[in-house]
Amino acid sequence: MVAAGRPRRSCLAVPGSSLKMLDKARGLPADQVFLDLEDAVAPLAKPAARKNVVAALKEGGWGGKTRVVRVNDLTTPWTYRDVVEVVEGAGAGLDCVMLPKVQSASHVEWLDLTLTQIEKALGLEVGRIGIEAQIENAAGLVNVDAIAGASPRVETIIFGPADFMASINMRSLAVGALIPEYPGDPYHYILMRLLMAARMHDKQAIDGPFLQIRDVDGFREVARRSAALGFDGKWVLHPGQIEAANEVYSPAQEDYDHAELILDAYEHYTSEAGGRRGAVMLGDEMIGEASRKMALVIAAKGRAAGMRRTSTFSPEG
């Protein structure tokens, strides 16, 4: 199954308390920006940050970026006001609400119902505002299947590595990096578990941040691991990480061209004009229905990234 949705190769975190960063983010080439009201904003600054975020969204200028606001989690006293003030204030200028530290389907259901009430009150299209669910502890991971299926609004399942590491008592301070004492990738199970839940419900899967913001090579190394599994994108905390994320989560040009050729060849050879064949040779490669499904994934990622093919299909005589 190919996860539908907006491109999210690079998801840029922007503190809602920083007018300078909010303004700068408009011109950066990230696929998505999320204006943060949670960890990036001190408790005493949260009311003012809400106003900053609403003003930034209403002012516009975000181009084709997906516009998201991360509210505070439901164990805090700020969540309700975050949702009401931001959605009532920004309205059509908001694409999704990100809910952190989701532990059960009930958290998503609460946000879904609240958004529905606000949309109806404002005369907005009901269901247009999506939900991004961030998994940051063991309870969220155990319940991730139910979380991913809790609402049609859910668009992404996101890994929150720092809080997750703390919640399971992982002995490391290097967020997202490999642990020398562990003979493998300590995040592999977590990433695959999130990915399976996301794909079961046709949602996107997004990897969390890499905190060493000046170590772009380290960022690429970590990003390549989740990209290889099939993740759709990754958080970026600094403009210097955006280009790397957009590159890593896009297919290579050669792979994209090959995927498009497979789709063209399959469509032709299964047609009346092509002989109604179910399996054929494309060069030295046997292709069939399974090949088509695999090619759809690569082609979809390339198209979402705005890639252009450099080869064309010609039927063999």
Coordinates of C-alpha atoms in Angstrom, one line a residue, residues 72-276:
N72 CA 1.0 20.8 24.0
D73 CA 0.2 17.2 25.1
L74 CA -3.0 16.3 26.8
T75 CA -1.3 15.8 30.2
T76 CA -0.7 19.6 30.4
P77 CA -3.0 22.5 31.2
W78 CA -2.3 24.2 27.8
T79 CA -3.7 21.9 25.2
Y80 CA -7.3 23.0 25.1
R81 CA -6.4 26.7 24.7
D82 CA -3.8 25.8 22.1
V83 CA -6.3 24.1 19.9
V84 CA -9.1 26.5 20.3
E85 CA -7.1 29.7 19.9
V86 CA -5.0 28.5 17.0
V87 CA -7.8 26.9 15.0
E88 CA -10.3 29.7 15.6
G89 CA -7.6 32.3 14.9
A90 CA -5.9 30.7 11.9
G91 CA -8.8 28.8 10.3
A92 CA -8.1 28.2 6.7
G93 CA -4.4 29.0 7.2
L94 CA -3.8 25.7 9.0
D95 CA -3.4 22.3 7.5
C96 CA -2.8 20.0 10.4
V97 CA -2.5 19.9 14.2
M98 CA 0.3 17.8 15.7
L99 CA -0.4 16.2 19.0
P100 CA 2.7 15.1 20.9
K101 CA 3.1 12.2 23.4
V102 CA 0.0 10.4 22.2
Q103 CA -0.6 7.4 24.4
S104 CA -3.9 6.0 23.3
A105 CA -6.6 6.3 20.6
S106 CA -8.6 8.4 23.0
H107 CA -6.1 11.3 22.7
V108 CA -6.7 11.4 18.9
E109 CA -10.4 11.0 19.3
W110 CA -10.5 14.0 21.7
L111 CA -8.7 16.2 19.2
D112 CA -10.9 15.0 16.3
L113 CA -14.1 15.9 18.2
T114 CA -12.7 19.2 19.3
L115 CA -11.6 20.1 15.7
T116 CA -15.0 19.1 14.4
Q117 CA -16.8 21.4 16.9
I118 CA -14.6 24.3 16.0
E119 CA -14.9 23.7 12.3
K120 CA -18.7 23.6 12.6
A121 CA -18.8 26.8 14.7
L122 CA -16.6 28.6 12.2
G123 CA -18.3 27.3 9.1
L124 CA -15.1 25.5 7.9
E125 CA -15.1 22.3 6.0
V126 CA -15.4 19.5 8.6
G127 CA -12.5 17.1 8.5
R128 CA -10.2 19.3 6.4
I129 CA -7.7 19.9 9.2
G130 CA -5.5 16.8 9.6
I131 CA -3.9 15.3 12.7
E132 CA -0.2 14.3 13.1
A133 CA 0.3 11.8 16.0
Q134 CA 3.7 11.8 17.7
I135 CA 4.7 8.6 19.6
E136 CA 7.1 9.3 22.4
N137 CA 6.8 6.6 25.0
A138 CA 6.1 2.9 25.5
A139 CA 2.4 3.3 25.9
G140 CA 2.1 5.1 22.6
L141 CA 4.1 2.4 20.8
V142 CA 2.1 -0.5 22.3
N143 CA -1.1 1.3 21.2
V144 CA 0.1 2.7 17.9
D145 CA -2.2 0.5 15.8
A146 CA -5.3 1.9 17.5
I147 CA -3.8 5.4 17.4
A148 CA -3.2 5.3 13.6
G149 CA -6.8 4.1 13.0
A150 CA -8.4 6.4 15.5
S151 CA -9.6 9.1 13.0
P152 CA -9.7 9.7 9.3
R153 CA -7.9 13.0 10.1
V154 CA -4.7 11.2 11.0
E155 CA -2.1 11.9 8.3
T156 CA 1.2 10.9 9.9
I157 CA 2.7 8.8 12.7
I158 CA 5.8 10.5 14.0
F159 CA 8.7 9.1 16.1
G160 CA 9.8 11.3 19.0
P161 CA 13.2 9.8 19.9
A162 CA 14.3 12.0 22.8
D163 CA 11.3 11.5 25.1
F164 CA 11.0 7.9 24.0
M165 CA 14.6 7.2 25.0
A166 CA 14.0 8.7 28.4
S167 CA 10.7 6.9 28.8
I168 CA 12.3 3.4 28.5
N169 CA 15.5 4.3 30.4
M170 CA 17.8 4.0 27.4
R171 CA 21.3 4.8 28.5
S172 CA 22.3 7.3 25.9
L173 CA 22.3 11.1 25.5
A174 CA 22.9 11.0 21.7
V175 CA 19.4 11.3 20.3
G176 CA 18.9 9.1 17.2
A177 CA 22.5 8.0 16.9
L178 CA 23.7 4.5 17.2
I179 CA 25.0 3.3 20.6
P180 CA 28.5 1.8 20.5
E181 CA 27.8 -0.7 23.3
Y182 CA 24.8 -2.1 21.4
P183 CA 25.6 -4.5 18.5
G184 CA 22.9 -3.2 16.1
D185 CA 20.4 -0.4 15.6
P186 CA 18.6 0.1 18.9
Y187 CA 15.8 2.0 17.1
H188 CA 15.0 -0.6 14.4
Y189 CA 12.1 -2.3 16.2
I190 CA 10.6 1.1 17.1
L191 CA 10.8 2.4 13.6
M192 CA 9.4 -0.7 12.0
R193 CA 6.6 -0.9 14.5
L194 CA 5.6 2.7 13.7
L195 CA 5.9 2.0 10.0
M196 CA 3.7 -1.1 10.1
A197 CA 1.0 0.8 12.0
A198 CA 1.2 3.7 9.6
R199 CA 1.1 1.6 6.5
M200 CA -1.7 -0.6 7.8
H201 CA -3.9 2.5 7.8
D202 CA -2.3 4.2 4.8
K203 CA -0.7 7.0 6.8
Q204 CA 2.8 8.5 6.4
A205 CA 5.6 7.7 8.7
I206 CA 8.0 10.5 9.8
D207 CA 11.3 10.1 11.6
G208 CA 12.2 12.4 14.5
P209 CA 15.0 14.9 14.9
F210 CA 18.7 14.6 15.0
L211 CA 19.9 17.0 17.6
Q212 CA 23.5 17.5 16.5
I213 CA 22.4 20.2 14.1
R214 CA 25.9 21.0 12.7
D215 CA 26.7 17.4 12.0
V216 CA 25.0 17.1 8.6
D217 CA 26.9 13.9 7.8
G218 CA 25.6 12.4 11.0
F219 CA 22.1 13.6 10.0
R220 CA 22.4 11.9 6.6
E221 CA 23.5 8.6 8.2
V222 CA 20.6 8.5 10.6
A223 CA 18.1 9.6 7.9
R224 CA 19.3 7.0 5.4
R225 CA 18.4 4.2 7.9
S226 CA 14.7 5.3 8.2
A227 CA 14.5 6.2 4.5
A228 CA 15.7 2.7 3.6
L229 CA 12.9 1.2 5.7
G230 CA 10.3 3.3 3.8
F231 CA 9.8 6.4 6.0
D232 CA 8.5 9.4 4.2
G233 CA 10.5 12.1 5.8
K234 CA 12.3 13.4 8.9
W235 CA 12.2 16.4 11.2
V236 CA 14.8 19.1 10.7
L237 CA 15.8 21.5 13.4
H238 CA 18.1 23.7 11.4
P239 CA 18.1 25.1 7.9
G240 CA 21.3 23.2 7.2
Q241 CA 19.5 19.9 7.5
I242 CA 16.8 20.7 5.0
E243 CA 18.7 19.9 1.8
A244 CA 20.0 16.6 3.2
A245 CA 16.5 15.5 4.2
N246 CA 15.0 16.4 0.8
E247 CA 17.7 14.4 -0.9
V248 CA 17.7 11.4 1.3
Y249 CA 13.9 10.9 1.2
S250 CA 13.7 11.4 -2.5
P251 CA 14.5 8.5 -4.8
A252 CA 17.7 8.6 -6.9
Q253 CA 17.1 9.8 -10.4
E254 CA 18.0 6.4 -11.9
D255 CA 15.6 4.6 -9.6
Y256 CA 12.8 7.1 -10.4
D257 CA 13.3 6.7 -14.1
H258 CA 13.3 3.0 -13.8
A259 CA 10.1 2.9 -11.8
E260 CA 8.3 5.0 -14.4
L261 CA 9.6 2.7 -17.1
I262 CA 8.2 -0.3 -15.3
L263 CA 4.8 1.3 -14.9
D264 CA 4.7 2.3 -18.6
A265 CA 5.8 -1.2 -19.7
Y266 CA 3.3 -3.0 -17.4
E267 CA 0.5 -0.8 -18.6
H268 CA 1.4 -1.4 -22.2
Y269 CA 2.0 -5.2 -22.1
T270 CA -1.2 -5.9 -20.1
S271 CA -3.3 -4.0 -22.6
E272 CA -4.9 -5.4 -25.8
A273 CA -2.3 -3.6 -27.9
G274 CA 0.5 -5.1 -25.9
G275 CA -0.7 -8.7 -26.0
R276 CA -2.5 -8.8 -22.6

